[in-house]
C-alpha cells in the first residue's frame, strides 16, 4: 500500500531527516514537508538532502494547512514542529502560538480530512516536569507531582491534550504520541547541547541530576516506524541507562561551577537576555532534579531497542564536537 505523508517542521534537523528517510521508502508515493521557512538543504546554508520531499511553505497557525492536506490526499501526518526555545527574532508569545495554535489548526484539519488515517506527534518527556517529589522512573501512565507550568514543557502538555481529544473524536485514525528524551547526536543543536559546549558548566549547588538522552538516529528510526506502521498509544523514547550531570561534565572535559539556586536563576536570566545559552525555567529545574523515564512499552510494541544507550549517545555528540575528558579519564 502506498502512502502520502505530510511532515511538519522540516526546517529543523530531525524533521528534515524524518522527511528524507520517508521519501526514500518505495512504499511511500509522496512526501510533503511543510514549515514557515525553507529547510537548509534548499538554501545556501546547505544541509542534508530531503530527497524527493516536496516543500510547501505553510504557517501551521493559518487555515492553509487544511488546504494542503486536502489537495494532496494526505493519509499520514508526522507532526515534528514543536519548538523548544524561542528564536532571537521572536519571543515566547510567538513560540507558544506556533506550538499550541499550530497544533490545534493541524489537528483540526486532520479531523475534517476524509483521507487521514495515521497521525504521529512528537512530544517530549518534559511533560513530566522535574520535581523532588517525582517517582524515580516515569512510565507513561504516571502523573507528575508538579507538572510544568510555563514554557516549552507547558506547551507540550497542552498539545498532548489536543491530541487526546482528536483521538477520541476520530477513533478510526491511528494516533501515536511520542515523548522523547533530550535529543543528542552529532547534528543536534539544542539548548542542552549548547550548554555542554560551554567552557565552564554552571550547576546547582547540592544537586547532581540524572539525565537521559535519545540519539538522533534512534529518534528518526522510531518516527519512521510509527509513520509506516500502526502503533496507537503514548510512548516514552529514551536510550537505556542514565548519566549524572557530573559524569557528563567529566566526559566533556568541562569544569563545573556550582552555584546556589538563586544565583543560577540570575545567571540563566542574564544568559537569555544576552542571547547566549537558553537557560529556560524548565531547564533550570532539570538541572536540579533531573528526569528518568521507562521506554519498555515502546520496545515491547516495536520489538526493537535503541542502538545507542544514553551514555553512547552523549559520547557520539562529544566526538562530533571534539570534546574529551580532562586527562583522558572518564
CSV table of C-alpha atoms in Angstrom, one decimal:
chain,number,residue,atom,x,y,z
A,1,UNK,CA,0.0,0.0,0.0
A,2,UNK,CA,1.4,3.4,-1.0
A,3,UNK,CA,1.1,6.4,1.3
A,4,UNK,CA,1.1,10.1,1.0
A,5,UNK,CA,2.9,11.6,4.1
A,6,UNK,CA,2.9,15.1,5.5
A,7,UNK,CA,5.9,16.0,7.7
A,8,UNK,CA,5.8,19.3,9.7
A,9,UNK,CA,8.9,21.1,11.0
A,10,UNK,CA,11.3,20.2,8.1
A,11,UNK,CA,13.4,23.3,8.5
A,12,UNK,CA,14.9,21.7,11.7
A,13,UNK,CA,17.4,18.8,11.7
A,14,UNK,CA,15.3,15.9,13.0
A,15,UNK,CA,12.3,16.9,10.9
A,16,UNK,CA,14.4,17.1,7.8
A,17,UNK,CA,15.9,13.7,8.5
A,18,UNK,CA,12.5,12.1,9.0
A,19,UNK,CA,11.2,13.5,5.7
A,20,UNK,CA,14.3,12.3,3.9
A,21,UNK,CA,14.0,8.7,5.3
A,22,UNK,CA,10.4,8.5,4.4
A,23,UNK,CA,11.0,9.9,0.9
A,24,UNK,CA,13.5,7.1,0.4
A,25,UNK,CA,10.8,4.4,1.1
A,26,UNK,CA,9.5,2.9,-2.1
A,27,UNK,CA,6.1,2.2,-0.5
A,28,UNK,CA,5.5,5.9,0.1
A,29,UNK,CA,4.4,7.6,-3.1
A,30,UNK,CA,4.7,11.2,-1.9
A,31,UNK,CA,6.2,13.2,1.0
A,32,UNK,CA,5.3,16.8,1.5
A,33,UNK,CA,7.3,18.8,4.0
A,34,UNK,CA,5.9,22.0,5.5
A,35,UNK,CA,7.4,24.8,7.6
A,36,UNK,CA,7.4,28.5,7.8
A,37,UNK,CA,10.9,28.7,6.3
A,38,UNK,CA,12.7,26.5,3.8
A,39,UNK,CA,14.9,23.7,5.1
A,40,UNK,CA,18.6,24.2,5.0
A,41,UNK,CA,19.0,21.9,2.0
A,42,UNK,CA,17.1,24.4,-0.1
A,43,UNK,CA,19.1,27.4,1.0
A,44,UNK,CA,22.7,28.5,0.8
A,45,UNK,CA,23.2,27.1,4.3
A,46,UNK,CA,23.4,23.6,2.9
A,47,UNK,CA,22.2,20.6,5.0
A,48,UNK,CA,21.0,17.0,4.5
A,49,UNK,CA,19.1,16.5,1.3
A,50,UNK,CA,15.4,16.0,1.6
A,51,UNK,CA,15.4,13.6,-1.3
A,52,UNK,CA,12.1,13.7,-3.3
A,53,UNK,CA,10.3,15.6,-0.5
A,54,UNK,CA,8.2,18.4,-1.8
A,55,UNK,CA,8.5,21.5,0.3
A,56,UNK,CA,5.5,23.8,0.9
A,57,UNK,CA,5.8,27.0,2.9
A,58,UNK,CA,2.9,27.0,5.4
A,59,UNK,CA,2.4,28.6,8.8
A,60,UNK,CA,0.6,26.0,10.9
A,61,UNK,CA,-1.3,28.8,12.6
A,62,UNK,CA,-3.2,29.5,9.4
A,63,UNK,CA,-6.0,27.5,7.9
A,64,UNK,CA,-3.8,26.9,4.8
A,65,UNK,CA,-2.6,23.6,6.3
A,66,UNK,CA,-6.1,22.1,5.7
A,67,UNK,CA,-5.9,23.0,2.0
A,68,UNK,CA,-2.5,21.2,1.7
A,69,UNK,CA,-3.9,18.1,3.4
A,70,UNK,CA,-7.0,18.1,1.2
A,71,UNK,CA,-5.2,18.8,-2.1
A,72,UNK,CA,-2.6,16.1,-1.6
A,73,UNK,CA,-5.0,13.4,-0.2
A,74,UNK,CA,-2.7,13.0,2.8
A,75,UNK,CA,-3.2,9.8,4.7
A,76,UNK,CA,-0.3,10.0,7.3
A,77,UNK,CA,0.7,13.1,9.2
A,78,UNK,CA,4.0,13.3,11.2
A,79,UNK,CA,4.0,16.4,13.4
A,80,UNK,CA,7.6,17.4,14.2
A,81,UNK,CA,7.0,21.2,14.7
A,82,UNK,CA,7.2,21.5,18.4
A,83,UNK,CA,9.7,24.3,19.2
A,84,UNK,CA,11.7,24.0,22.4
A,85,UNK,CA,13.1,27.6,22.6
A,86,UNK,CA,12.1,31.0,21.3
A,87,UNK,CA,14.2,32.4,18.4
A,88,UNK,CA,16.1,35.6,18.9
A,89,UNK,CA,13.8,37.4,16.5
A,90,UNK,CA,10.6,36.1,18.1
A,91,UNK,CA,9.6,36.0,21.7
A,92,UNK,CA,7.9,33.5,24.0
A,93,UNK,CA,4.4,34.5,22.8
A,94,UNK,CA,5.2,33.7,19.2
A,95,UNK,CA,6.7,30.4,20.2
A,96,UNK,CA,3.6,29.4,22.2
A,97,UNK,CA,1.3,30.4,19.3
A,98,UNK,CA,3.4,28.2,17.0
A,99,UNK,CA,3.4,25.2,19.3
A,100,UNK,CA,-0.2,25.3,20.6
A,101,UNK,CA,-2.3,27.2,18.0
A,102,UNK,CA,-0.3,25.4,15.2
A,103,UNK,CA,-1.1,22.0,16.7
A,104,UNK,CA,-4.8,23.0,17.1
A,105,UNK,CA,-5.0,24.0,13.4
A,106,UNK,CA,-3.2,20.9,12.2
A,107,UNK,CA,-5.3,18.5,14.3
A,108,UNK,CA,-8.5,20.4,13.2
A,109,UNK,CA,-7.5,19.9,9.6
A,110,UNK,CA,-6.8,16.2,10.2
A,111,UNK,CA,-10.2,15.8,11.9
A,112,UNK,CA,-12.0,17.2,8.9
A,113,UNK,CA,-10.0,15.2,6.4
A,114,UNK,CA,-11.6,12.1,4.8
A,115,UNK,CA,-8.2,10.7,3.9
A,116,UNK,CA,-6.0,10.9,7.1
A,117,UNK,CA,-5.6,7.5,8.7
A,118,UNK,CA,-2.5,7.9,10.8
A,119,UNK,CA,-1.2,10.8,12.9
A,120,UNK,CA,2.2,10.7,14.7
A,121,UNK,CA,3.0,13.6,17.1
A,122,UNK,CA,6.5,14.3,18.5
A,123,UNK,CA,6.2,15.3,22.2
A,124,UNK,CA,8.8,15.4,25.0
A,125,UNK,CA,9.5,13.8,28.4
A,126,UNK,CA,9.5,17.4,29.7
A,127,UNK,CA,5.7,17.0,30.1
A,128,UNK,CA,6.6,15.1,33.3
A,129,UNK,CA,8.3,18.1,34.7
A,130,UNK,CA,11.2,17.9,37.2
A,131,UNK,CA,10.4,17.9,40.9
A,132,UNK,CA,11.9,16.5,44.1
A,133,UNK,CA,8.6,14.6,44.6
A,134,UNK,CA,8.7,12.8,41.3
A,135,UNK,CA,9.0,9.0,41.1
A,136,UNK,CA,12.4,7.6,40.4
A,137,UNK,CA,11.3,6.5,36.9
A,138,UNK,CA,8.3,7.7,34.9
A,139,UNK,CA,6.1,5.3,32.9
A,140,UNK,CA,3.5,6.6,30.5
A,141,UNK,CA,0.6,6.2,32.9
A,142,UNK,CA,2.2,8.2,35.8
A,143,UNK,CA,1.2,11.7,36.5
A,144,UNK,CA,3.8,14.2,37.7
A,145,UNK,CA,3.5,15.6,41.2
A,146,UNK,CA,4.4,19.1,40.0
A,147,UNK,CA,3.7,19.4,36.2
A,148,UNK,CA,5.2,22.1,34.1
A,149,UNK,CA,3.5,25.5,34.5
A,150,UNK,CA,5.2,27.5,31.8
A,151,UNK,CA,7.4,27.4,28.7
A,152,UNK,CA,8.1,24.6,26.2
A,153,UNK,CA,7.0,21.9,28.6
A,154,UNK,CA,3.7,23.6,29.3
A,155,UNK,CA,3.1,23.9,25.5
A,156,UNK,CA,3.8,20.2,25.1
A,157,UNK,CA,1.2,19.4,27.9
A,158,UNK,CA,-1.4,21.5,26.1
A,159,UNK,CA,-0.6,19.9,22.7
A,160,UNK,CA,-0.9,16.4,24.2
A,161,UNK,CA,-4.4,17.4,25.5
A,162,UNK,CA,-5.5,18.3,22.0
A,163,UNK,CA,-4.0,15.1,20.6
A,164,UNK,CA,-6.0,13.0,23.1
A,165,UNK,CA,-9.2,15.0,22.2
A,166,UNK,CA,-8.5,14.3,18.5
A,167,UNK,CA,-8.0,10.6,19.1
A,168,UNK,CA,-11.4,10.4,20.9
A,169,UNK,CA,-13.2,12.3,18.1
A,170,UNK,CA,-11.5,10.2,15.3
A,171,UNK,CA,-11.2,6.6,16.7
A,172,UNK,CA,-10.7,5.5,13.1
A,173,UNK,CA,-7.3,7.2,13.0
A,174,UNK,CA,-4.2,5.6,14.5
A,175,UNK,CA,-2.7,8.2,16.8
A,176,UNK,CA,0.9,7.7,18.1
A,177,UNK,CA,2.2,10.2,20.7
A,178,UNK,CA,6.0,10.0,21.3
A,179,UNK,CA,7.6,11.5,24.4
A,180,UNK,CA,11.3,11.9,23.5
A,181,UNK,CA,14.1,12.4,26.0
A,182,UNK,CA,16.5,15.2,25.0
A,183,UNK,CA,17.9,14.6,21.5
A,184,UNK,CA,21.6,14.0,21.4
A,185,UNK,CA,24.0,13.4,18.4
A,186,UNK,CA,26.5,15.0,16.0
A,187,UNK,CA,24.0,17.3,14.3
A,188,UNK,CA,21.7,18.2,17.2
A,189,UNK,CA,21.7,21.8,18.1
A,190,UNK,CA,19.6,22.4,21.2
A,191,UNK,CA,19.8,24.4,24.5
A,192,UNK,CA,21.2,21.3,26.2
A,193,UNK,CA,23.9,20.6,23.6
A,194,UNK,CA,24.9,24.3,23.7
A,195,UNK,CA,25.1,24.1,27.5
A,196,UNK,CA,27.6,21.2,27.3
A,197,UNK,CA,29.9,23.1,24.9
A,198,UNK,CA,30.5,26.0,27.3
A,199,UNK,CA,34.0,26.2,28.8
A,200,UNK,CA,32.5,26.1,32.3
A,201,UNK,CA,29.2,24.4,33.2
A,202,UNK,CA,27.1,26.2,35.9
A,203,UNK,CA,25.4,23.7,38.1
A,204,UNK,CA,23.0,24.0,41.1
A,205,UNK,CA,24.9,23.6,44.3
A,206,UNK,CA,23.9,20.4,46.2
A,207,UNK,CA,22.3,18.7,43.2
A,208,UNK,CA,23.6,16.1,40.7
A,209,UNK,CA,20.6,15.3,38.5
A,210,UNK,CA,20.1,12.1,36.5
A,211,UNK,CA,19.8,12.8,32.7
A,212,UNK,CA,18.6,10.7,29.8
A,213,UNK,CA,19.2,11.2,26.0
A,214,UNK,CA,18.0,9.6,22.8
A,215,UNK,CA,20.4,9.5,19.9
A,216,UNK,CA,19.1,11.3,16.7
A,217,UNK,CA,19.5,8.1,14.7
A,218,UNK,CA,17.2,6.2,17.1
A,219,UNK,CA,14.7,9.0,17.2
A,220,UNK,CA,14.5,9.0,13.3
A,221,UNK,CA,14.0,5.2,13.3
A,222,UNK,CA,11.2,5.4,15.8
A,223,UNK,CA,9.5,8.1,13.8
A,224,UNK,CA,9.9,6.1,10.6
A,225,UNK,CA,8.4,3.0,12.2
A,226,UNK,CA,5.4,5.0,13.6
A,227,UNK,CA,4.8,6.7,10.3
A,228,UNK,CA,4.7,3.4,8.3
A,229,UNK,CA,3.1,1.1,10.9
A,230,UNK,CA,0.1,1.2,13.2
A,231,UNK,CA,1.2,1.6,16.8
A,232,UNK,CA,-1.5,3.6,18.6
A,233,UNK,CA,-0.8,5.0,22.1
A,234,UNK,CA,1.6,7.1,24.1
A,235,UNK,CA,5.3,6.0,24.3
A,236,UNK,CA,8.4,7.2,26.1
A,237,UNK,CA,11.5,7.2,23.9
A,238,UNK,CA,14.9,7.3,25.6
A,239,UNK,CA,18.3,5.5,25.4
A,240,UNK,CA,18.9,2.9,28.1
A,241,UNK,CA,20.7,4.0,31.3
A,242,UNK,CA,21.3,7.4,32.8
A,243,UNK,CA,24.1,9.8,33.3
A,244,UNK,CA,24.6,12.1,36.3
A,245,UNK,CA,25.3,15.7,35.3
A,246,UNK,CA,28.7,15.4,37.0
A,247,UNK,CA,29.5,12.4,34.8
A,248,UNK,CA,28.5,14.4,31.7
A,249,UNK,CA,30.8,17.3,32.7
A,250,UNK,CA,33.8,14.9,33.2
A,251,UNK,CA,33.2,13.2,29.9
A,252,UNK,CA,33.1,16.6,28.1
A,253,UNK,CA,36.2,17.7,29.8
A,254,UNK,CA,34.4,20.7,31.3
A,255,UNK,CA,34.8,22.2,34.8
A,256,UNK,CA,31.7,22.6,36.9
A,257,UNK,CA,30.8,25.9,38.7
A,258,UNK,CA,28.3,25.1,41.5
A,259,UNK,CA,26.0,28.0,42.2
A,260,UNK,CA,23.3,28.4,44.8
A,261,UNK,CA,19.8,28.2,43.1
A,262,UNK,CA,19.1,32.0,43.2
A,263,UNK,CA,22.5,32.7,41.5
A,264,UNK,CA,21.8,30.0,39.0
A,265,UNK,CA,18.4,31.6,38.1
A,266,UNK,CA,20.0,35.1,37.8
A,267,UNK,CA,22.7,33.6,35.5
A,268,UNK,CA,20.0,32.0,33.4
A,269,UNK,CA,18.1,35.2,33.1
A,270,UNK,CA,21.2,37.1,32.1
A,271,UNK,CA,22.2,34.4,29.5
A,272,UNK,CA,18.8,34.5,27.9
A,273,UNK,CA,18.8,38.3,27.6
A,274,UNK,CA,22.3,38.2,26.1
A,275,UNK,CA,21.2,35.6,23.6
A,276,UNK,CA,23.8,33.2,24.7
A,277,UNK,CA,22.7,29.8,26.2
A,278,UNK,CA,18.9,29.3,26.6
A,279,UNK,CA,18.5,28.7,30.3
A,280,UNK,CA,14.8,28.2,30.3
A,281,UNK,CA,13.0,27.7,33.6
A,282,UNK,CA,12.3,24.1,32.8
A,283,UNK,CA,15.9,23.5,32.0
A,284,UNK,CA,16.9,25.0,35.4
A,285,UNK,CA,14.5,22.5,37.1
A,286,UNK,CA,16.0,19.7,35.0
A,287,UNK,CA,19.5,20.7,36.2
A,288,UNK,CA,18.3,20.4,39.8
A,289,UNK,CA,16.1,17.4,39.9
A,290,UNK,CA,16.7,15.5,36.6
A,291,UNK,CA,14.2,13.2,35.0
A,292,UNK,CA,14.2,9.5,34.0
A,293,UNK,CA,11.6,7.6,32.0
A,294,UNK,CA,11.0,3.9,31.2
A,295,UNK,CA,10.9,3.0,27.5
A,296,UNK,CA,9.9,-0.6,27.9
A,297,UNK,CA,6.4,0.0,26.5
A,298,UNK,CA,7.9,1.3,23.2
A,299,UNK,CA,10.5,-1.5,23.0
A,300,UNK,CA,7.8,-4.2,23.6
A,301,UNK,CA,5.4,-2.6,21.0
A,302,UNK,CA,8.1,-2.3,18.3
A,303,UNK,CA,10.1,-5.4,19.2
A,304,UNK,CA,13.1,-3.1,19.0
A,305,UNK,CA,15.6,-1.4,21.2
A,306,UNK,CA,17.6,1.9,20.6
A,307,UNK,CA,21.0,1.2,19.2
A,308,UNK,CA,22.5,3.9,21.4
A,309,UNK,CA,22.4,4.0,25.2
A,310,UNK,CA,22.2,7.3,26.9
A,311,UNK,CA,25.9,7.2,27.5
A,312,UNK,CA,26.7,6.2,23.9
A,313,UNK,CA,24.5,8.9,22.5
A,314,UNK,CA,26.3,11.5,24.7
A,315,UNK,CA,29.7,10.2,23.7
A,316,UNK,CA,28.8,10.4,20.0
A,317,UNK,CA,27.9,14.0,20.5
A,318,UNK,CA,31.2,14.7,22.3
A,319,UNK,CA,33.2,13.1,19.5
A,320,UNK,CA,31.5,15.3,16.9
A,321,UNK,CA,32.4,18.4,18.9
A,322,UNK,CA,36.0,17.2,19.6
A,323,UNK,CA,35.3,17.2,23.3
A,324,UNK,CA,37.4,14.9,25.5
A,325,UNK,CA,37.7,14.2,29.3
A,326,UNK,CA,40.4,16.1,31.1
A,327,UNK,CA,43.4,13.9,31.4
A,328,UNK,CA,41.7,11.3,29.2
A,329,UNK,CA,39.9,9.7,32.2
A,330,UNK,CA,36.2,9.3,32.4
